[in-house]
Amino acid sequence: MLGTAFMACSKKDNDTQETVPADTVTTNEDAGFKVASSNWEKDFSVLSPAWAGYVSFFFDDAENRDTGDPIDMALYTRTEKIKSHLGVTLKHNVQGANTGDLATSFNILKQTISSGDDTYQLYQTHTYINVATMATMGYAYDFKQLTDINLDAKYWNREAMEELEINSCLYYGLSDYMIADPNAVFFNKTMQENYKIRNPYEMVRDGTWTLENMTVESMKVSESGDKSTKNLGLGTIGEWHFVSFLDSCDVEIVVDEGGYKTLNMSAENERYVNVYGQLEALCSSDTSLLYDPVTHDVHDPDKSIASGRVLFSLVALHQANEYRKTDVKFGILPYPKYDTDQKEYRSFDWSGLMCVPVTIQSPEMVGQVIECLSYFSANGENDLHTAYYENLLGSKLADAPDDYEMLRIIYDGVVTNCAINMIDGAGTSGTSEGLGYLAFSFHRLACYYRVNASDTKPDSIAVQWASNGALAQKALDMTINS
């Protein structure tokens, strides 16, 4: 299932590469790919912050290419296919000294747009930093106007894009090119057997992998003693990972009422209140331990799933291969659903979004390149998605077919959420803070239950809404409803 194209001996060799012949690249009407061969003889420049997967999983690095690495070779193959098919050379410009510097790239883009320069043809954003600003300041080009892009093709996530629609314009793109970065639930297979926990894979398949059942199963690891040494049902970083439950449980905190989007986070949202209550029960359980990411990294020997004494843990999927350093036999699961009536598993995407600068001079070329990036990322020989799955699965997962299936479920259910994506730059600082306060309600709850936390217990949902609801709605009005 994972393919055999990645068995080459590992070495760094830039002299042995061959350009992909033009006749190996064809259109595929069945898949929706219709871009005919061209010869633009131009560069296509992409600007991104030095954040998450942008540094490692998006562009071929000729100087450091490892011909034995599946991802490196998939990126190389995609680059050569586009050069062969369109006569376009891809160039990637990462700006920012580290993952904490997320403003530099946007400031550079803003300067080029203000000057009217066609310096960059694609900008890749953070999850929410300056996302709202891109559209509200008039910096972004409407994807609907790029005629060579087939937004109805399966390699585009049009539903997620329409969640962020402004005045019938799609300023934010999501396709198979944008490798999603959802969170997942990792589980300890040895503990699952020892404590007679229901098979989580089967629960996912039969639709019973719900937040309530995850809580019930985690509480079966019931032991006396100190949390710092005993076995735990849940051991995880107590922070932003909990925000993902908003979408996994399909809470619907933003309601579309005839094109007008209303924030729905009051106590009247029964589903929201129930999920909040279930998470509080999970976080406060004697079988759970939440800790501070500032003082404990993903390989914390005492608290994370890497310790061997934790049944469930919440993990950002791009970090999955880092757990290869441990001897723990673990598996990957999607975040749980709200209940068995919920049809699909949903995963909020913590990666960024595609934005096309409004100053592009050749919309036809830009559309064709973005369409090729989107299609070639998950189709054809040495496709990036297969290589990326292989990277996530690694060598520590004995039941690779099960986990491969779970990864497909996770990535097939990737969603966006305008209340989260539009926090930064949504109107004034006050309205942004109001929206951020409500959108990160589950985050604050988790922070309160962390080890040695100094946080005060969050107010009730009714009080949170009374204090921030009006400001938060104004933030949506000044962006999505503007």
CSV table of C-alpha atoms in Angstrom, one decimal:
chain,number,residue,atom,x,y,z
A,1,MET,CA,0.0,0.0,0.0
A,2,LEU,CA,2.8,2.4,0.8
A,3,GLY,CA,4.6,1.6,-2.4
A,4,THR,CA,8.2,0.4,-3.1
A,5,ALA,CA,9.5,3.5,-4.9
A,6,PHE,CA,11.5,4.7,-1.9
A,7,MET,CA,14.0,1.8,-1.5
A,8,ALA,CA,17.0,3.6,-3.0
A,9,CYS,CA,20.2,3.7,-0.9
A,10,SER,CA,20.4,7.0,1.1
A,11,LYS,CA,22.9,9.5,-0.3
A,12,LYS,CA,23.2,13.1,-1.2
A,13,ASP,CA,23.8,13.4,-4.9
A,14,ASN,CA,22.8,16.3,-7.1
A,15,ASP,CA,24.7,15.2,-10.2
A,16,THR,CA,22.7,12.0,-11.0
A,17,GLN,CA,19.3,13.6,-11.4
A,18,GLU,CA,17.5,13.5,-14.7
A,19,THR,CA,14.8,15.9,-15.8
A,20,VAL,CA,11.3,14.2,-16.1
A,21,PRO,CA,10.6,13.8,-19.8
A,22,ALA,CA,7.8,16.0,-21.1
A,23,ASP,CA,5.8,13.0,-22.4
A,24,THR,CA,5.5,11.6,-18.9
A,25,VAL,CA,3.2,14.4,-17.9
A,26,THR,CA,-0.4,14.3,-19.3
A,27,THR,CA,-3.8,15.8,-18.4
A,28,ASN,CA,-6.2,13.5,-16.6
A,29,GLU,CA,-9.8,14.5,-17.3
A,30,ASP,CA,-11.2,11.8,-14.9
A,31,ALA,CA,-9.3,13.4,-12.0
A,32,GLY,CA,-10.3,16.9,-13.2
A,33,PHE,CA,-6.8,17.9,-14.2
A,34,LYS,CA,-7.0,19.7,-17.6
A,35,VAL,CA,-3.9,22.0,-17.8
A,36,ALA,CA,-2.3,21.5,-21.2
A,37,SER,CA,1.4,21.7,-21.7
A,38,SER,CA,3.0,25.2,-22.1
A,39,ASN,CA,6.4,26.8,-22.1
A,40,TRP,CA,6.3,29.9,-20.0
A,41,GLU,CA,10.1,30.1,-19.4
A,42,LYS,CA,9.5,31.9,-16.2
A,43,ASP,CA,10.1,31.6,-12.5
A,44,PHE,CA,7.3,31.0,-10.0
A,45,SER,CA,8.2,32.4,-6.6
A,46,VAL,CA,6.6,31.3,-3.3
A,47,LEU,CA,7.0,33.2,0.0
A,48,SER,CA,6.4,31.6,3.4
A,49,PRO,CA,7.3,32.0,7.0
A,50,ALA,CA,9.8,29.6,8.6
A,51,TRP,CA,7.0,27.6,10.2
A,52,ALA,CA,5.9,24.0,10.6
A,53,GLY,CA,6.1,22.0,7.3
A,54,TYR,CA,7.0,24.9,5.0
A,55,VAL,CA,10.7,24.4,5.7
A,56,SER,CA,10.8,20.7,5.1
A,57,PHE,CA,7.9,19.4,3.2
A,58,PHE,CA,7.1,21.9,0.4
A,59,PHE,CA,10.0,22.5,-2.0
A,60,ASP,CA,13.0,20.7,-3.4
A,61,ASP,CA,16.3,21.8,-1.9
A,62,ALA,CA,18.8,20.8,-4.6
A,63,GLU,CA,21.8,21.5,-2.4
A,64,ASN,CA,20.7,19.2,0.4
A,65,ARG,CA,18.6,16.7,-1.5
A,66,ASP,CA,18.8,13.2,-0.1
A,67,THR,CA,18.1,10.7,-3.0
A,68,GLY,CA,17.2,8.0,-0.4
A,69,ASP,CA,14.6,10.2,1.3
A,70,PRO,CA,11.0,9.6,0.0
A,71,ILE,CA,10.0,13.2,0.6
A,72,ASP,CA,13.0,14.8,-1.0
A,73,MET,CA,12.5,12.6,-4.1
A,74,ALA,CA,8.8,13.3,-4.3
A,75,LEU,CA,9.5,17.1,-4.1
A,76,TYR,CA,12.2,16.8,-6.8
A,77,THR,CA,9.8,14.8,-9.0
A,78,ARG,CA,7.0,17.3,-8.6
A,79,THR,CA,9.4,20.2,-9.4
A,80,GLU,CA,10.6,18.5,-12.6
A,81,LYS,CA,7.1,17.6,-13.7
A,82,ILE,CA,6.1,21.2,-13.5
A,83,LYS,CA,9.2,22.4,-15.3
A,84,SER,CA,8.6,19.8,-18.0
A,85,HIS,CA,4.9,20.5,-18.3
A,86,LEU,CA,4.9,24.3,-18.1
A,87,GLY,CA,8.4,25.5,-18.5
A,88,VAL,CA,8.3,27.1,-15.1
A,89,THR,CA,11.0,27.0,-12.4
A,90,LEU,CA,9.8,26.9,-8.8
A,91,LYS,CA,11.5,29.1,-6.3
A,92,HIS,CA,10.9,29.1,-2.6
A,93,ASN,CA,11.7,31.9,-0.2
A,94,VAL,CA,11.4,31.2,3.5
A,95,GLN,CA,11.6,34.3,5.6
A,96,GLY,CA,12.0,34.5,9.4
A,97,ALA,CA,14.8,33.3,11.6
A,98,ASN,CA,12.7,30.7,13.4
A,99,THR,CA,9.2,29.3,13.9
A,100,GLY,CA,8.5,32.2,16.3
A,101,ASP,CA,9.1,34.8,13.6
A,102,LEU,CA,5.9,34.8,11.7
A,103,ALA,CA,5.6,38.5,10.8
A,104,THR,CA,8.7,39.0,8.6
A,105,SER,CA,7.4,37.2,5.6
A,106,PHE,CA,4.1,39.1,5.7
A,107,ASN,CA,5.8,42.4,6.0
A,108,ILE,CA,8.0,41.6,3.0
A,109,LEU,CA,4.9,40.6,1.0
A,110,LYS,CA,3.1,43.8,2.0
A,111,GLN,CA,6.0,45.9,0.8
A,112,THR,CA,6.1,44.3,-2.6
A,113,ILE,CA,2.3,44.7,-3.0
A,114,SER,CA,2.4,48.3,-2.0
A,115,SER,CA,5.0,48.8,-4.7
A,116,GLY,CA,2.9,47.0,-7.2
A,117,ASP,CA,5.7,44.4,-7.8
A,118,ASP,CA,5.0,40.9,-9.1
A,119,THR,CA,7.8,39.6,-6.9
A,120,TYR,CA,5.8,36.6,-5.5
A,121,GLN,CA,3.1,34.6,-7.2
A,122,LEU,CA,2.1,32.7,-4.1
A,123,TYR,CA,2.1,33.4,-0.3
A,124,GLN,CA,1.7,30.7,2.3
A,125,THR,CA,0.2,31.9,5.6
A,126,HIS,CA,0.2,30.8,9.2
A,127,THR,CA,-3.0,29.3,10.5
A,128,TYR,CA,-4.4,32.6,11.5
A,129,ILE,CA,-1.6,35.3,11.8
A,130,ASN,CA,-2.4,38.0,9.2
A,131,VAL,CA,-4.9,35.8,7.4
A,132,ALA,CA,-7.8,38.2,7.9
A,133,THR,CA,-5.5,41.1,7.0
A,134,MET,CA,-4.6,39.5,3.6
A,135,ALA,CA,-8.2,39.9,2.4
A,136,THR,CA,-9.5,42.9,4.3
A,137,MET,CA,-6.5,45.0,3.2
A,138,GLY,CA,-7.0,44.0,-0.5
A,139,TYR,CA,-3.8,42.1,-0.8
A,140,ALA,CA,-5.3,38.8,-2.1
A,141,TYR,CA,-6.5,37.6,-5.5
A,142,ASP,CA,-9.7,35.7,-5.9
A,143,PHE,CA,-9.1,32.0,-6.7
A,144,LYS,CA,-12.3,32.0,-8.7
A,145,GLN,CA,-10.7,34.4,-11.2
A,146,LEU,CA,-7.8,31.9,-11.9
A,147,THR,CA,-9.5,30.2,-14.9
A,148,ASP,CA,-7.1,27.3,-15.1
A,149,ILE,CA,-7.9,26.1,-11.6
A,150,ASN,CA,-10.5,23.4,-11.3
A,151,LEU,CA,-11.9,24.0,-7.8
A,152,ASP,CA,-14.4,21.1,-8.3
A,153,ALA,CA,-11.5,18.5,-8.7
A,154,LYS,CA,-11.0,16.1,-5.8
A,155,TYR,CA,-7.5,17.5,-5.1
A,156,TRP,CA,-9.1,20.8,-4.0
A,157,ASN,CA,-10.9,21.2,-0.7
A,158,ARG,CA,-13.5,23.7,-1.9
A,159,GLU,CA,-15.8,23.1,1.1
A,160,ALA,CA,-13.0,24.3,3.5
A,161,MET,CA,-12.3,27.3,1.2
A,162,GLU,CA,-15.9,28.3,1.2
A,163,GLU,CA,-15.9,28.3,5.0
A,164,LEU,CA,-13.6,31.4,4.6
A,165,GLU,CA,-15.4,33.0,1.8
A,166,ILE,CA,-15.7,36.8,1.8
A,167,ASN,CA,-18.2,38.6,-0.4
A,168,SER,CA,-18.4,35.5,-2.7
A,169,CYS,CA,-14.6,35.6,-3.2
A,170,LEU,CA,-12.3,32.8,-2.3
A,171,TYR,CA,-9.1,34.5,-1.2
A,172,TYR,CA,-7.7,31.4,0.6
A,173,GLY,CA,-6.8,28.2,-1.1
A,174,LEU,CA,-6.5,24.7,0.2
A,175,SER,CA,-5.6,21.7,-2.0
A,176,ASP,CA,-3.5,18.6,-1.9
A,177,TYR,CA,-0.5,20.9,-2.4
A,178,MET,CA,-1.0,22.4,1.1
A,179,ILE,CA,0.0,19.5,3.3
A,180,ALA,CA,-2.4,19.7,6.1
A,181,ASP,CA,-1.2,19.6,9.7
A,182,PRO,CA,-4.0,18.3,11.9
A,183,ASN,CA,-3.7,16.9,15.3
A,184,ALA,CA,-4.2,13.2,16.1
A,185,VAL,CA,-4.7,10.9,19.0
A,186,PHE,CA,-1.8,8.5,19.6
A,187,PHE,CA,-2.5,5.4,21.6
A,188,ASN,CA,-0.2,2.9,23.4
A,189,LYS,CA,-0.9,-0.5,21.9
A,190,THR,CA,0.7,-2.5,24.8
A,191,MET,CA,-1.5,-0.7,27.3
A,192,GLN,CA,-4.5,-1.1,25.2
A,193,GLU,CA,-4.0,-4.9,25.3
A,194,ASN,CA,-3.1,-5.0,29.0
A,195,TYR,CA,-6.1,-2.9,30.2
A,196,LYS,CA,-8.5,-4.6,27.8
A,197,ILE,CA,-9.3,-1.3,26.1
A,198,ARG,CA,-11.6,-1.6,23.1
A,199,ASN,CA,-9.8,-1.8,19.8
A,200,PRO,CA,-9.6,1.9,18.8
A,201,TYR,CA,-9.1,1.1,15.1
A,202,GLU,CA,-12.4,-0.9,15.2
A,203,MET,CA,-14.1,1.9,17.1
A,204,VAL,CA,-13.1,4.4,14.3
A,205,ARG,CA,-14.4,2.0,11.6
A,206,ASP,CA,-17.7,1.3,13.3
A,207,GLY,CA,-18.3,4.9,14.2
A,208,THR,CA,-18.1,4.5,18.0
A,209,TRP,CA,-14.9,6.5,18.4
A,210,THR,CA,-16.5,9.4,20.2
A,211,LEU,CA,-15.3,11.8,22.9
A,212,GLU,CA,-17.4,10.1,25.5
A,213,ASN,CA,-16.1,6.7,24.6
A,214,MET,CA,-12.5,7.9,24.5
A,215,THR,CA,-13.0,9.3,28.0
A,216,VAL,CA,-14.6,6.0,29.2
A,217,GLU,CA,-11.7,4.0,27.8
A,218,SER,CA,-9.1,6.3,29.3
A,219,MET,CA,-10.6,6.0,32.7
A,220,LYS,CA,-10.1,2.2,32.6
A,221,VAL,CA,-6.5,2.9,33.4
A,222,SER,CA,-7.5,3.4,37.1
A,223,GLU,CA,-4.6,3.1,39.5
A,224,SER,CA,-3.8,4.5,42.8
A,225,GLY,CA,-0.7,6.5,43.4
A,226,ASP,CA,1.1,9.7,42.2
A,227,LYS,CA,0.4,10.9,38.7
A,228,SER,CA,4.1,11.5,38.2
A,229,THR,CA,4.8,7.7,38.3
A,230,LYS,CA,1.6,5.7,37.8
A,231,ASN,CA,0.0,4.7,34.5
A,232,LEU,CA,-2.4,7.2,32.9
A,233,GLY,CA,-5.3,7.1,30.6
A,234,LEU,CA,-4.4,10.5,29.1
A,235,GLY,CA,-1.0,12.2,29.2
A,236,THR,CA,-0.7,15.2,26.9
A,237,ILE,CA,0.3,18.8,26.5
A,238,GLY,CA,-2.5,21.0,27.9
A,239,GLU,CA,-2.8,23.8,25.4
A,240,TRP,CA,-3.9,24.5,21.8
A,241,HIS,CA,-4.3,20.8,21.0
A,242,PHE,CA,-7.7,20.9,22.8
A,243,VAL,CA,-9.0,23.5,20.4
A,244,SER,CA,-9.2,20.8,17.8
A,245,PHE,CA,-12.1,19.2,19.6
A,246,LEU,CA,-14.3,22.1,18.4
A,247,ASP,CA,-14.2,20.8,14.9
A,248,SER,CA,-13.7,17.1,15.6
A,249,CYS,CA,-17.0,17.2,17.5
A,250,ASP,CA,-18.6,19.3,14.8
A,251,VAL,CA,-19.6,22.0,17.4
A,252,GLU,CA,-20.5,24.5,14.7
A,253,ILE,CA,-19.6,27.7,16.5
A,254,VAL,CA,-20.3,29.7,13.4
A,255,VAL,CA,-23.7,29.4,11.7
A,256,ASP,CA,-24.4,30.6,8.2
A,257,GLU,CA,-27.7,32.3,8.1
A,258,GLY,CA,-28.4,33.1,4.4
A,259,GLY,CA,-24.9,34.3,3.8
A,260,TYR,CA,-24.5,36.1,7.1
A,261,LYS,CA,-22.3,34.2,9.5
A,262,THR,CA,-23.2,34.4,13.2
A,263,LEU,CA,-21.0,33.3,16.1
A,264,ASN,CA,-22.7,30.6,18.1
A,265,MET,CA,-20.8,30.1,21.4
A,266,SER,CA,-23.3,31.0,24.0
A,267,ALA,CA,-24.7,28.6,26.6
A,268,GLU,CA,-27.6,28.0,24.2
A,269,ASN,CA,-25.4,25.9,22.0
A,270,GLU,CA,-26.0,22.6,23.7
A,271,ARG,CA,-23.4,20.7,21.7
A,272,TYR,CA,-20.7,23.3,22.6
A,273,VAL,CA,-21.7,23.1,26.3
A,274,ASN,CA,-21.7,19.3,26.3
A,275,VAL,CA,-18.2,19.1,24.7
A,276,TYR,CA,-16.9,21.6,27.1
A,277,GLY,CA,-18.2,19.6,30.0
A,278,GLN,CA,-16.9,16.3,28.7
A,279,LEU,CA,-13.4,17.8,28.2
A,280,GLU,CA,-13.5,19.2,31.7
A,281,ALA,CA,-14.3,15.7,33.0
A,282,LEU,CA,-11.5,14.2,31.0
A,283,CYS,CA,-8.9,16.9,32.0
A,284,SER,CA,-9.8,16.7,35.7
A,285,SER,CA,-9.8,12.9,35.9
A,286,ASP,CA,-7.4,11.2,38.2
A,287,THR,CA,-6.3,9.1,35.2
A,288,SER,CA,-5.3,12.2,33.2
A,289,LEU,CA,-2.2,14.4,33.4
A,290,LEU,CA,-1.8,17.6,31.4
A,291,TYR,CA,1.5,19.4,31.3
A,292,ASP,CA,3.2,22.6,30.1
A,293,PRO,CA,4.8,22.6,26.6
A,294,VAL,CA,7.2,25.3,27.7
A,295,THR,CA,9.0,23.0,30.1
A,296,HIS,CA,8.3,19.6,28.5
A,297,ASP,CA,8.9,18.7,24.9
A,298,VAL,CA,7.2,15.9,23.0
A,299,HIS,CA,9.7,13.4,24.2
A,300,ASP,CA,9.2,14.1,27.9
A,301,PRO,CA,10.4,10.8,29.5
A,302,ASP,CA,7.9,11.1,32.4
A,303,LYS,CA,4.7,12.5,31.0
A,304,SER,CA,4.2,12.0,27.2
A,305,ILE,CA,3.2,8.8,25.4
A,306,ALA,CA,6.9,8.3,24.9
A,307,SER,CA,7.1,7.4,28.6
A,308,GLY,CA,5.4,4.1,28.0
A,309,ARG,CA,2.8,4.7,30.8
A,310,VAL,CA,0.3,6.8,28.8
A,311,LEU,CA,-2.7,5.3,26.9
A,312,PHE,CA,-3.8,8.3,24.9
A,313,SER,CA,-2.0,11.5,23.9
A,314,LEU,CA,-2.8,14.5,21.6
A,315,VAL,CA,-0.1,15.0,19.1
A,316,ALA,CA,0.5,17.4,16.1
A,317,LEU,CA,0.8,15.0,13.2
A,318,HIS,CA,3.9,16.7,11.7
A,319,GLN,CA,5.7,15.6,14.9
A,320,ALA,CA,4.8,11.9,14.4
A,321,ASN,CA,8.1,10.8,13.0
A,322,GLU,CA,9.9,12.3,16.1
A,323,TYR,CA,8.4,9.5,18.2
A,324,ARG,CA,10.6,7.0,16.3
A,325,LYS,CA,13.2,7.7,19.0
A,326,THR,CA,11.0,5.9,21.5
A,327,ASP,CA,10.5,2.1,22.0
A,328,VAL,CA,6.8,2.6,22.6
A,329,LYS,CA,4.5,0.6,20.3
A,330,PHE,CA,1.8,3.2,19.4
A,331,GLY,CA,-0.8,3.8,16.8
A,332,ILE,CA,-2.5,6.9,15.2
A,333,LEU,CA,-6.2,7.8,15.4
A,334,PRO,CA,-8.3,10.7,14.3
A,335,TYR,CA,-9.8,13.0,17.0
A,336,PRO,CA,-13.1,11.5,18.2
A,337,LYS,CA,-16.5,12.5,17.0
A,338,TYR,CA,-19.2,14.0,19.2
A,339,ASP,CA,-21.5,11.0,19.0
A,340,THR,CA,-22.4,8.0,16.8
A,341,ASP,CA,-24.8,10.1,14.8
A,342,GLN,CA,-22.0,12.3,13.5
A,343,LYS,CA,-21.2,11.0,10.1
A,344,GLU,CA,-17.6,12.0,9.5
A,345,TYR,CA,-14.4,12.4,11.4
A,346,ARG,CA,-13.3,16.0,11.2
A,347,SER,CA,-9.8,17.4,11.7
A,348,PHE,CA,-9.0,21.1,11.9
A,349,ASP,CA,-6.0,22.0,9.8
A,350,TRP,CA,-3.3,23.8,11.8
A,351,SER,CA,-1.2,24.4,8.7
A,352,GLY,CA,-1.6,27.5,6.6
A,353,LEU,CA,-3.5,28.7,3.6
A,354,MET,CA,-2.6,29.7,0.0
A,355,CYS,CA,-2.9,33.3,-0.9
A,356,VAL,CA,-2.3,34.7,-4.3
A,357,PRO,CA,-0.9,38.3,-4.2
A,358,VAL,CA,-3.2,40.8,-6.0
A,359,THR,CA,-0.2,42.2,-8.0
A,360,ILE,CA,0.4,39.1,-10.1
A,361,GLN,CA,0.9,40.0,-13.8
A,362,SER,CA,0.1,36.6,-15.3
A,363,PRO,CA,-3.0,35.1,-13.8
A,364,GLU,CA,-3.0,32.3,-16.5
A,365,MET,CA,0.5,31.1,-15.6
A,366,VAL,CA,-0.2,31.4,-11.8
A,367,GLY,CA,-3.4,29.4,-12.2
A,368,GLN,CA,-1.7,26.7,-14.2
A,369,VAL,CA,1.2,26.3,-11.8
A,370,ILE,CA,-1.0,26.2,-8.7
A,371,GLU,CA,-3.2,23.6,-10.4
A,372,CYS,CA,-0.2,21.5,-11.2
A,373,LEU,CA,1.2,21.8,-7.7
A,374,SER,CA,-2.2,20.7,-6.4
A,375,TYR,CA,-2.6,17.7,-8.8
A,376,PHE,CA,0.9,16.4,-8.8
A,377,SER,CA,1.2,16.4,-5.0
A,378,ALA,CA,-1.1,13.4,-4.7
A,379,ASN,CA,-1.2,11.8,-8.1
A,380,GLY,CA,1.4,9.9,-10.2
A,381,GLU,CA,4.6,8.1,-9.5
A,382,ASN,CA,6.5,9.3,-6.4
A,383,ASP,CA,3.7,11.5,-5.2
A,384,LEU,CA,4.3,13.6,-2.2
A,385,HIS,CA,1.3,12.4,-0.1
A,386,THR,CA,2.4,8.8,-0.2
A,387,ALA,CA,5.9,9.9,0.8
A,388,TYR,CA,4.6,12.0,3.6
A,389,TYR,CA,2.4,9.2,5.0
A,390,GLU,CA,5.5,7.0,4.9
A,391,ASN,CA,7.4,9.7,6.8
A,392,LEU,CA,4.7,9.9,9.5
A,393,LEU,CA,4.3,6.2,9.9
A,394,GLY,CA,8.0,5.5,10.1
A,395,SER,CA,9.4,2.2,11.4
A,396,LYS,CA,8.0,2.1,14.9
A,397,LEU,CA,4.4,1.2,13.8
A,398,ALA,CA,3.9,-2.5,13.5
A,399,ASP,CA,0.4,-2.2,12.0
A,400,ALA,CA,1.2,0.2,9.2
A,401,PRO,CA,-1.9,-0.7,7.1
A,402,ASP,CA,-4.2,0.3,10.1
A,403,ASP,CA,-2.4,3.5,10.7
A,404,TYR,CA,-2.3,4.3,6.9
A,405,GLU,CA,-6.0,3.9,6.9
A,406,MET,CA,-6.4,6.2,9.9
A,407,LEU,CA,-4.2,8.8,8.2
A,408,ARG,CA,-6.4,8.7,5.1
A,409,ILE,CA,-9.5,9.2,7.4
A,410,ILE,CA,-7.8,12.2,9.1
A,411,TYR,CA,-6.6,13.9,5.9
A,412,ASP,CA,-9.9,13.2,4.1
A,413,GLY,CA,-11.7,15.1,6.9
A,414,VAL,CA,-9.6,18.2,7.0
A,415,VAL,CA,-11.6,21.4,7.7
A,416,THR,CA,-11.2,25.1,8.3
A,417,ASN,CA,-13.0,27.3,10.8
A,418,CYS,CA,-13.4,31.0,10.2
A,419,ALA,CA,-13.6,31.8,13.9
A,420,ILE,CA,-10.1,30.4,14.3
A,421,ASN,CA,-8.5,31.3,10.9
A,422,MET,CA,-9.7,34.9,11.1
A,423,ILE,CA,-8.7,35.8,14.7
A,424,ASP,CA,-5.7,37.9,13.8
A,425,GLY,CA,-6.4,41.2,12.1
A,426,ALA,CA,-10.2,40.7,12.4
A,427,GLY,CA,-11.1,44.4,12.8
A,428,THR,CA,-9.6,46.2,15.8
A,429,SER,CA,-7.3,44.7,18.4
A,430,GLY,CA,-10.3,44.6,20.8
A,431,THR,CA,-12.5,42.7,18.4
A,432,SER,CA,-9.7,40.3,17.6
A,433,GLU,CA,-9.1,39.6,21.2
A,434,GLY,CA,-12.8,39.0,21.8
A,435,LEU,CA,-12.9,36.5,19.0
A,436,GLY,CA,-9.7,34.9,20.1
A,437,TYR,CA,-10.9,34.6,23.7
A,438,LEU,CA,-14.0,32.6,22.7
A,439,ALA,CA,-12.4,30.5,20.0
A,440,PHE,CA,-9.7,29.3,22.4
A,441,SER,CA,-12.1,28.5,25.3
A,442,PHE,CA,-11.0,24.8,25.2
A,443,HIS,CA,-7.4,25.9,25.3
A,444,ARG,CA,-7.9,27.9,28.5
A,445,LEU,CA,-9.7,24.9,30.1
A,446,ALA,CA,-6.8,22.6,29.3
A,447,CYS,CA,-4.3,25.2,30.7
A,448,TYR,CA,-6.2,25.4,34.0
A,449,TYR,CA,-5.7,21.6,34.5
A,450,ARG,CA,-2.0,21.5,33.7
A,451,VAL,CA,0.5,20.4,36.3
A,452,ASN,CA,1.4,23.3,38.6
A,453,ALA,CA,-0.8,25.6,36.6
A,454,SER,CA,-1.1,29.2,37.8
A,455,ASP,CA,-4.2,29.9,35.7
A,456,THR,CA,-7.5,30.6,37.4
A,457,LYS,CA,-10.5,28.5,36.5
A,458,PRO,CA,-12.3,29.8,33.4
A,459,ASP,CA,-15.6,31.5,33.8
A,460,SER,CA,-18.7,29.7,32.8
A,461,ILE,CA,-19.6,29.7,29.1
A,462,ALA,CA,-22.5,32.1,29.8
A,463,VAL,CA,-20.1,34.6,31.5
A,464,GLN,CA,-17.5,34.2,28.7
A,465,TRP,CA,-20.2,34.9,26.1
A,466,ALA,CA,-21.6,37.9,28.0
A,467,SER,CA,-18.1,39.5,28.2
A,468,ASN,CA,-16.9,38.7,24.7
A,469,GLY,CA,-19.8,37.8,22.4
A,470,ALA,CA,-20.5,41.2,21.0
A,471,LEU,CA,-16.8,41.9,20.3
A,472,ALA,CA,-16.3,38.5,18.7
A,473,GLN,CA,-19.3,38.9,16.4
A,474,LYS,CA,-18.1,42.3,15.4
A,475,ALA,CA,-14.8,40.7,14.4
A,476,LEU,CA,-16.6,38.3,12.1
A,477,ASP,CA,-18.7,41.2,10.7
A,478,MET,CA,-15.5,43.1,9.8
A,479,THR,CA,-14.1,40.2,7.9
A,480,ILE,CA,-16.3,37.4,6.7
A,481,ASN,CA,-19.5,39.6,6.7
A,482,SER,CA,-17.8,42.8,5.5
